[in-house]
GROMACS .gro file of C-alpha atoms in nm:
model
  198
    1VAL     CA    1   0.000   0.000   0.000
    2LYS     CA    2   0.164   0.320  -0.118
    3GLY     CA    3   0.243   0.571   0.154
    4ALA     CA    4   0.056   0.901   0.162
    5SER     CA    5   0.357   1.126   0.225
    6ARG     CA    6   0.665   0.899   0.223
    7PRO     CA    7   0.593   0.651  -0.057
    8ASP     CA    8   0.960   0.558  -0.101
    9ASP     CA    9   1.006   0.458   0.266
   10PHE     CA   10   0.871   0.119   0.371
   11ILE     CA   11   0.741  -0.078   0.666
   12VAL     CA   12   0.694  -0.454   0.629
   13VAL     CA   13   0.411  -0.619   0.820
   14SER     CA   14   0.474  -0.993   0.829
   15ALA     CA   15   0.329  -1.322   0.948
   16HIS     CA   16   0.390  -1.683   0.852
   17PHE     CA   17   0.112  -1.901   0.713
   18ASP     CA   18   0.279  -2.241   0.733
   19HIS     CA   19   0.252  -2.485   1.020
   20LEU     CA   20   0.356  -2.846   1.082
   21GLY     CA   21   0.106  -3.017   0.854
   22THR     CA   22   0.044  -3.387   0.917
   23ILE     CA   23   0.284  -3.587   1.131
   24GLY     CA   24   0.237  -3.960   1.181
   25GLY     CA   25  -0.116  -3.936   1.046
   26GLU     CA   26  -0.208  -3.661   1.296
   27ARG     CA   27  -0.310  -3.318   1.167
   28TYR     CA   28  -0.159  -3.006   1.328
   29PRO     CA   29  -0.398  -2.719   1.243
   30GLY     CA   30  -0.190  -2.428   1.379
   31ALA     CA   31  -0.489  -2.206   1.456
   32ASP     CA   32  -0.283  -1.984   1.685
   33ASP     CA   33   0.057  -2.065   1.531
   34ASN     CA   34   0.015  -1.895   1.301
   35ALA     CA   35  -0.330  -1.864   1.148
   36SER     CA   36  -0.394  -1.592   1.407
   37GLY     CA   37  -0.101  -1.388   1.278
   38THR     CA   38  -0.200  -1.439   0.915
   39ALA     CA   39  -0.562  -1.340   0.985
   40ALA     CA   40  -0.444  -1.026   1.165
   41LEU     CA   41  -0.211  -0.946   0.872
   42LEU     CA   42  -0.502  -0.965   0.627
   43ALA     CA   43  -0.732  -0.753   0.846
   44ILE     CA   44  -0.464  -0.489   0.897
   45ALA     CA   45  -0.390  -0.487   0.523
   46ALA     CA   46  -0.758  -0.420   0.446
   47TRP     CA   47  -0.764  -0.131   0.695
   48VAL     CA   48  -0.439   0.021   0.567
   49LYS     CA   49  -0.556  -0.006   0.206
   50ALA     CA   50  -0.858   0.207   0.301
   51HIS     CA   51  -0.650   0.440   0.521
   52PRO     CA   52  -0.296   0.471   0.377
   53LEU     CA   53  -0.024   0.546   0.628
   54GLU     CA   54   0.262   0.793   0.596
   55HIS     CA   55   0.506   0.519   0.487
   56SER     CA   56   0.440   0.259   0.220
   57VAL     CA   57   0.351  -0.075   0.376
   58VAL     CA   58   0.442  -0.415   0.234
   59PHE     CA   59   0.229  -0.700   0.368
   60ALA     CA   60   0.436  -1.019   0.352
   61ALA     CA   61   0.294  -1.363   0.433
   62PHE     CA   62   0.587  -1.601   0.462
   63ASP     CA   63   0.607  -1.975   0.414
   64ALA     CA   64   0.852  -2.219   0.575
   65GLU     CA   65   0.895  -2.033   0.904
   66GLU     CA   66   0.865  -2.366   1.085
   67LEU     CA   67   1.145  -2.503   0.866
   68GLY     CA   68   1.398  -2.239   0.966
   69LEU     CA   69   1.259  -1.898   0.859
   70ARG     CA   70   1.317  -1.985   0.494
   71GLY     CA   71   1.051  -1.757   0.347
   72SER     CA   72   1.159  -1.446   0.535
   73ARG     CA   73   1.526  -1.519   0.471
   74ALA     CA   74   1.457  -1.540   0.097
   75PHE     CA   75   1.268  -1.210   0.119
   76VAL     CA   76   1.549  -1.018   0.289
   77GLU     CA   77   1.804  -1.166   0.047
   78ALA     CA   78   1.609  -1.015  -0.245
   79LEU     CA   79   1.436  -0.710  -0.097
   80PRO     CA   80   1.185  -0.544  -0.331
   81MET     CA   81   1.304  -0.203  -0.207
   82PRO     CA   82   1.647  -0.053  -0.131
   83ARG     CA   83   1.762  -0.167   0.214
   84GLU     CA   84   1.816   0.194   0.327
   85HIS     CA   85   1.445   0.264   0.263
   86LEU     CA   86   1.320  -0.025   0.478
   87ALA     CA   87   1.247   0.129   0.819
   88LEU     CA   88   1.085  -0.154   1.016
   89ASP     CA   89   0.943  -0.507   1.024
   90VAL     CA   90   0.629  -0.558   1.231
   91ASN     CA   91   0.597  -0.934   1.277
   92ILE     CA   92   0.284  -1.106   1.410
   93ASP     CA   93   0.313  -1.463   1.536
   94MET     CA   94   0.062  -1.620   1.778
   95ILE     CA   95  -0.184  -1.358   1.902
   96GLY     CA   96  -0.495  -1.576   1.922
   97ARG     CA   97  -0.494  -1.660   2.292
   98SER     CA   98  -0.289  -1.619   2.606
   99ASP     CA   99  -0.295  -1.817   2.928
  100ASP     CA  100  -0.226  -1.507   3.135
  101GLY     CA  101  -0.399  -1.256   2.907
  102ARG     CA  102  -0.079  -1.070   2.811
  103LEU     CA  103   0.046  -0.962   2.470
  104PHE     CA  104   0.422  -0.920   2.438
  105VAL     CA  105   0.622  -0.692   2.211
  106SER     CA  106   0.988  -0.766   2.144
  107GLY     CA  107   1.233  -0.540   1.967
  108PRO     CA  108   1.251  -0.204   2.148
  109ARG     CA  109   1.567  -0.311   2.331
  110TYR     CA  110   1.746  -0.300   1.996
  111THR     CA  111   1.575   0.021   1.879
  112PRO     CA  112   1.483   0.230   2.185
  113ALA     CA  113   1.313   0.491   1.964
  114LEU     CA  114   1.036   0.234   1.911
  115LEU     CA  115   0.950   0.216   2.282
  116PRO     CA  116   0.728   0.529   2.281
  117VAL     CA  117   0.539   0.381   1.983
  118VAL     CA  118   0.470   0.063   2.179
  119GLU     CA  119   0.381   0.255   2.495
  120ALA     CA  120   0.130   0.469   2.305
  121ALA     CA  121  -0.036   0.158   2.158
  122ALA     CA  122  -0.038  -0.007   2.501
  123ARG     CA  123  -0.222   0.288   2.657
  124THR     CA  124  -0.524   0.230   2.432
  125SER     CA  125  -0.503  -0.150   2.418
  126ALA     CA  126  -0.783  -0.367   2.557
  127VAL     CA  127  -0.521  -0.627   2.659
  128PRO     CA  128  -0.216  -0.582   2.882
  129VAL     CA  129   0.091  -0.515   2.666
  130HIS     CA  130   0.438  -0.598   2.794
  131VAL     CA  131   0.773  -0.522   2.635
  132GLY     CA  132   1.026  -0.800   2.668
  133HIS     CA  133   1.163  -1.131   2.551
  134ASP     CA  134   1.437  -0.948   2.361
  135ARG     CA  135   1.731  -0.984   2.598
  136PRO     CA  136   1.971  -1.275   2.649
  137MET     CA  137   1.836  -1.531   2.898
  138TRP     CA  138   2.134  -1.492   3.130
  139LEU     CA  139   2.038  -1.125   3.180
  140THR     CA  140   1.673  -1.195   3.257
  141GLY     CA  141   1.673  -1.486   3.497
  142PHE     CA  142   1.612  -1.734   3.215
  143VAL     CA  143   1.318  -1.554   3.052
  144ALA     CA  144   1.321  -1.673   2.690
  145ASP     CA  145   1.477  -1.444   2.428
  146TRP     CA  146   1.252  -1.430   2.121
  147THR     CA  147   1.495  -1.236   1.901
  148GLY     CA  148   1.563  -1.539   1.681
  149LEU     CA  149   1.224  -1.706   1.723
  150SER     CA  150   1.023  -1.596   1.419
  151ASP     CA  151   1.045  -1.415   1.086
  152HIS     CA  152   1.150  -1.081   1.240
  153SER     CA  153   1.486  -1.250   1.304
  154SER     CA  154   1.564  -1.246   0.932
  155PHE     CA  155   1.520  -0.867   0.930
  156HIS     CA  156   1.716  -0.822   1.252
  157ASP     CA  157   2.004  -1.018   1.101
  158VAL     CA  158   2.043  -0.755   0.826
  159GLY     CA  159   2.001  -0.459   1.063
  160VAL     CA  160   1.633  -0.380   1.010
  161PRO     CA  161   1.453  -0.277   1.332
  162PHE     CA  162   1.160  -0.497   1.433
  163LEU     CA  163   0.857  -0.516   1.657
  164TYR     CA  164   0.744  -0.871   1.724
  165PHE     CA  165   0.395  -0.920   1.866
  166GLY     CA  166   0.316  -1.256   2.026
  167VAL     CA  167   0.226  -1.450   2.337
  168GLU     CA  168   0.411  -1.689   2.561
  169ASP     CA  169   0.373  -2.057   2.475
  170HIS     CA  170   0.058  -2.237   2.585
  171ALA     CA  171  -0.007  -2.610   2.609
  172ASP     CA  172  -0.135  -2.636   2.249
  173VAL     CA  173   0.172  -2.489   2.076
  174HIS     CA  174   0.289  -2.737   1.809
  175GLN     CA  175   0.017  -2.981   1.912
  176PRO     CA  176  -0.282  -3.122   1.722
  177THR     CA  177  -0.497  -2.935   1.976
  178ASP     CA  178  -0.407  -2.589   1.838
  179THR     CA  179  -0.756  -2.560   1.689
  180ALA     CA  180  -0.984  -2.269   1.601
  181ASP     CA  181  -1.226  -2.338   1.886
  182ARG     CA  182  -0.946  -2.256   2.132
  183ILE     CA  183  -0.888  -1.907   1.994
  184ASP     CA  184  -1.002  -1.634   2.233
  185ALA     CA  185  -1.189  -1.400   1.998
  186ARG     CA  186  -1.179  -1.105   2.237
  187PHE     CA  187  -0.805  -1.137   2.302
  188PHE     CA  188  -0.731  -1.195   1.933
  189GLY     CA  189  -0.930  -0.890   1.820
  190ALA     CA  190  -0.777  -0.666   2.085
  191SER     CA  191  -0.427  -0.789   2.002
  192ALA     CA  192  -0.474  -0.725   1.629
  193GLU     CA  193  -0.603  -0.375   1.711
  194THR     CA  194  -0.292  -0.316   1.922
  195VAL     CA  195  -0.063  -0.417   1.635
  196LEU     CA  196  -0.251  -0.182   1.403
  197SER     CA  197  -0.232   0.099   1.657
  198ALA     CA  198   0.145   0.057   1.686
   0.00000   0.00000   0.00000
């Protein structure tokens, strides 16, 4: 979607649409991981198309995230815009439910200028928003570092700032029980709105 005032500067909004498929005859639907992210990507794209932002926005749905971030790595190796005009990746991975009701945002530790953006979105969010999971585990008392966890890692590796929206693992992650009936519609909608706000 072409930007209204800075059409040559880009933000990528990304999510991965692949999951584990069928293993040993058992189907792994991936409703949260990552159909929730893909659905949010599509809804945000529809809104941005109707309400263009200042920057141009590329909506990228990646394949093969579960196989080692292959889709996003291929994208950053052949960017459709000059690297110096790519300002940010906003990655959405697992926002469909949360055991403790919290949405996390990773990335501001690497780009502190993004923290006020996240804080402003958090102030209007209908779900609690926490910044974190972007520091080495030995600095955080063994809280997991999500820097290399999803497609935003491919952007980070080439120096592109990122915001990664997601939740902590729940019992259905990478299980056949990650089904649509377990998605929390209220949490999912509020989380997608928070991503859009940011």
